[in-house]
Amino acid sequence: MIEGVLLAIFAGLMLGLYALPEKFTKDFKYENTWSLFFLLTMFVVPIIASLTLINGFGEIFGNMPMDIWVKMGLTSFLWGIGVMMWSKAINHIGLSLGFSIFIGTIILVGSLLPFIEDGLPTANVLTYILIGILIVLVGVILNGRAGILREKEDTGTSNKKGSMVTGILIAVVGGLLATGFSYANAAGRPYLHEASIAQGNADWVTAVAVMFPIFLSGGIVMTAYFLWQLSKNDAWGNFKTPAFGKNVVLILIMAVFHYAASALFAFAAFKLGSSGNTVGYAIFNTSSVATAIISGLITKEWLNASSKAKGFLYAGLALMIAGIVVVAYSNGIS
């Protein structure tokens, strides 16, 4: 149990830090960085990793039942749509509120969704899981409040880019769709684990196998969207820069970290046992948010924020950590 919790926390740590290299790219617009990132992390890295690390790759996926292909492919495709909707929600309600609503929805719904495939745990375990998730959600809300206060302090006004109701609705629906990642993992793991072990692979290789259909299906939406953004915002020319080679290396590091974080979560969920998909998903996402917040503090993003905003931030972070502890405890008594 402890190993699974630590793996889920470390996976969240990697996910929370994967975007840091973006700060060091030069001459690229937002569209250049993220179109290349999604191309690498959703296609290039998982294809190379799967072909290299999975013994019997063709046998495993060639014999995978069609209903599992459909479940994983469709829900992963919805995951890709959800991530794109989150980027749209930010235009309406700002980064802090959009992020808190989006990730809050993911943690709440995405942690409970695997029960459809795995079945409900015992009553006492379920109670602790729900209490832990509720504590995490309160922490996410407080962090969102802290971000809104900081935005008002920086600009002198709240975000007025679009309709607040529209933005909230987009963030919630996007969060719901993005939980497809959680369901796809729960739906595909049983078959892929058995098939992978039958080919002589180690337990951890199952995580690589699970990520293959998830990333390829989700990547269709994400990559297509940013390729369209390149044309819409006339950003193709920005690839012609002396810093192109350096930028590619930095973005490749981002892609590897992002993919590895997701695969490590899948392995952590396996190590956590019967409720691992739920417990692991909650710990994974909460850890990634907490890591992003702490990295923001370290890089002095909150240096000029008011004591009130920082108070909400610290309280939210403390509650999120407390929620992780409760969720981890629920797995210990299962």
Short mmCIF file of N, CA and C in Angstrom, two decimals, residues 71 106-133 179-187 190 265 269 272-282 327 330-331 334:
data_model
loop_
_atom_site.label_atom_id
_atom_site.label_comp_id
_atom_site.label_asym_id
_atom_site.label_seq_id
_atom_site.Cartn_x
_atom_site.Cartn_y
_atom_site.Cartn_z
N LYS A 71 -14.32 1.19 -25.57
CA LYS A 71 -14.37 1.87 -24.28
C LYS A 71 -13.17 2.80 -24.09
N ILE A 106 -12.52 17.02 -12.09
CA ILE A 106 -11.75 15.82 -12.41
C ILE A 106 -11.53 14.96 -11.18
N ILE A 107 -11.12 15.59 -10.07
CA ILE A 107 -10.84 14.83 -8.85
C ILE A 107 -12.11 14.18 -8.32
N LEU A 108 -13.22 14.92 -8.32
CA LEU A 108 -14.46 14.38 -7.77
C LEU A 108 -15.00 13.25 -8.64
N VAL A 109 -15.25 13.54 -9.91
CA VAL A 109 -15.89 12.56 -10.79
C VAL A 109 -14.91 11.48 -11.22
N GLY A 110 -13.68 11.90 -11.57
CA GLY A 110 -12.71 10.94 -12.06
C GLY A 110 -12.30 9.92 -11.02
N SER A 111 -12.35 10.29 -9.75
CA SER A 111 -12.00 9.34 -8.69
C SER A 111 -13.13 8.34 -8.44
N LEU A 112 -14.35 8.71 -8.75
CA LEU A 112 -15.49 7.83 -8.50
C LEU A 112 -15.85 6.99 -9.72
N LEU A 113 -15.46 7.45 -10.91
CA LEU A 113 -15.83 6.78 -12.16
C LEU A 113 -15.35 5.32 -12.24
N PRO A 114 -14.13 5.01 -11.76
CA PRO A 114 -13.68 3.61 -11.84
C PRO A 114 -14.58 2.61 -11.11
N PHE A 115 -15.41 3.08 -10.19
CA PHE A 115 -16.31 2.17 -9.49
C PHE A 115 -17.26 1.46 -10.47
N ILE A 116 -17.49 2.09 -11.63
CA ILE A 116 -18.35 1.46 -12.65
C ILE A 116 -17.76 0.14 -13.10
N GLU A 117 -16.44 0.12 -13.27
CA GLU A 117 -15.74 -1.09 -13.70
C GLU A 117 -15.33 -1.97 -12.52
N ASP A 118 -14.89 -1.34 -11.42
CA ASP A 118 -14.31 -2.08 -10.31
C ASP A 118 -15.32 -2.52 -9.25
N GLY A 119 -16.49 -1.86 -9.22
CA GLY A 119 -17.45 -2.12 -8.17
C GLY A 119 -17.15 -1.29 -6.93
N LEU A 120 -18.14 -1.14 -6.06
CA LEU A 120 -17.97 -0.33 -4.86
C LEU A 120 -17.18 -1.08 -3.80
N PRO A 121 -16.32 -0.35 -3.06
CA PRO A 121 -15.62 -0.99 -1.94
C PRO A 121 -16.56 -1.12 -0.75
N THR A 122 -16.07 -1.65 0.36
CA THR A 122 -16.89 -1.76 1.57
C THR A 122 -17.27 -0.37 2.07
N ALA A 123 -18.32 -0.32 2.89
CA ALA A 123 -18.88 0.96 3.32
C ALA A 123 -17.87 1.84 4.05
N ASN A 124 -17.07 1.25 4.94
CA ASN A 124 -16.12 2.07 5.69
C ASN A 124 -15.02 2.64 4.79
N VAL A 125 -14.58 1.85 3.82
CA VAL A 125 -13.56 2.34 2.87
C VAL A 125 -14.14 3.46 2.02
N LEU A 126 -15.34 3.27 1.50
CA LEU A 126 -15.99 4.27 0.67
C LEU A 126 -16.19 5.57 1.44
N THR A 127 -16.54 5.46 2.71
CA THR A 127 -16.75 6.65 3.54
C THR A 127 -15.48 7.48 3.64
N TYR A 128 -14.36 6.82 3.91
CA TYR A 128 -13.09 7.54 4.02
C TYR A 128 -12.66 8.13 2.67
N ILE A 129 -12.91 7.41 1.59
CA ILE A 129 -12.58 7.93 0.26
C ILE A 129 -13.35 9.21 -0.01
N LEU A 130 -14.66 9.19 0.28
CA LEU A 130 -15.50 10.36 0.02
C LEU A 130 -15.11 11.54 0.91
N ILE A 131 -14.80 11.26 2.18
CA ILE A 131 -14.36 12.33 3.10
C ILE A 131 -13.06 12.95 2.60
N GLY A 132 -12.12 12.10 2.19
CA GLY A 132 -10.84 12.60 1.69
C GLY A 132 -11.00 13.45 0.45
N ILE A 133 -11.83 12.99 -0.49
CA ILE A 133 -12.07 13.75 -1.72
C ILE A 133 -12.75 15.09 -1.41
N THR A 179 -12.41 13.24 -17.40
CA THR A 179 -12.35 12.06 -16.53
C THR A 179 -12.36 10.77 -17.35
N GLY A 180 -12.53 10.90 -18.66
CA GLY A 180 -12.44 9.73 -19.53
C GLY A 180 -11.12 9.00 -19.39
N PHE A 181 -10.07 9.74 -19.03
CA PHE A 181 -8.76 9.13 -18.80
C PHE A 181 -8.84 8.09 -17.68
N SER A 182 -9.51 8.46 -16.60
CA SER A 182 -9.65 7.57 -15.45
C SER A 182 -10.43 6.31 -15.83
N TYR A 183 -11.52 6.49 -16.56
CA TYR A 183 -12.35 5.34 -16.94
C TYR A 183 -11.60 4.42 -17.91
N ALA A 184 -10.89 5.03 -18.87
CA ALA A 184 -10.15 4.23 -19.85
C ALA A 184 -9.11 3.35 -19.17
N ASN A 185 -8.45 3.90 -18.17
CA ASN A 185 -7.46 3.12 -17.42
C ASN A 185 -8.12 1.94 -16.71
N ALA A 186 -9.26 2.20 -16.07
CA ALA A 186 -9.97 1.13 -15.34
C ALA A 186 -10.52 0.07 -16.30
N ALA A 187 -10.97 0.50 -17.47
CA ALA A 187 -11.58 -0.43 -18.43
C ALA A 187 -10.54 -1.30 -19.13
N PRO A 190 -7.50 -4.60 -16.80
CA PRO A 190 -7.62 -6.05 -16.55
C PRO A 190 -7.15 -6.90 -17.73
N PHE A 265 1.26 6.69 -12.85
CA PHE A 265 -0.03 6.65 -12.15
C PHE A 265 -0.71 5.31 -12.37
N ALA A 269 -1.80 2.75 -9.47
CA ALA A 269 -3.17 2.26 -9.28
C ALA A 269 -3.19 0.74 -9.13
N LEU A 272 -1.95 -0.25 -5.69
CA LEU A 272 -2.85 0.11 -4.60
C LEU A 272 -3.99 -0.88 -4.41
N GLY A 273 -4.13 -1.84 -5.31
CA GLY A 273 -5.09 -2.91 -5.10
C GLY A 273 -6.49 -2.63 -5.61
N SER A 274 -7.49 -3.19 -4.94
CA SER A 274 -8.86 -3.21 -5.45
C SER A 274 -9.46 -1.82 -5.67
N SER A 275 -9.15 -0.88 -4.79
CA SER A 275 -9.65 0.50 -4.96
C SER A 275 -8.58 1.42 -5.53
N GLY A 276 -7.56 0.83 -6.14
CA GLY A 276 -6.41 1.59 -6.60
C GLY A 276 -6.71 2.62 -7.66
N ASN A 277 -7.64 2.31 -8.59
CA ASN A 277 -7.96 3.28 -9.64
C ASN A 277 -8.54 4.56 -9.05
N THR A 278 -9.39 4.42 -8.05
CA THR A 278 -9.99 5.57 -7.39
C THR A 278 -9.00 6.30 -6.49
N VAL A 279 -8.38 5.55 -5.59
CA VAL A 279 -7.43 6.14 -4.63
C VAL A 279 -6.24 6.75 -5.37
N GLY A 280 -5.69 6.01 -6.32
CA GLY A 280 -4.54 6.50 -7.07
C GLY A 280 -4.84 7.75 -7.85
N TYR A 281 -6.02 7.81 -8.47
CA TYR A 281 -6.39 8.97 -9.28
C TYR A 281 -6.53 10.22 -8.42
N ALA A 282 -7.13 10.06 -7.24
CA ALA A 282 -7.28 11.20 -6.32
C ALA A 282 -5.92 11.71 -5.86
N VAL A 327 -7.45 9.83 2.01
CA VAL A 327 -7.67 8.89 0.90
C VAL A 327 -6.69 7.73 0.99
N SER A 330 -7.77 5.31 3.57
CA SER A 330 -8.88 4.46 3.14
C SER A 330 -8.37 3.22 2.41
N ASN A 331 -7.30 3.39 1.66
CA ASN A 331 -6.75 2.24 0.94
C ASN A 331 -6.09 1.26 1.91
N SER A 334 -8.71 -1.11 3.33
CA SER A 334 -9.52 -1.88 2.38
C SER A 334 -9.09 -3.34 2.38
#
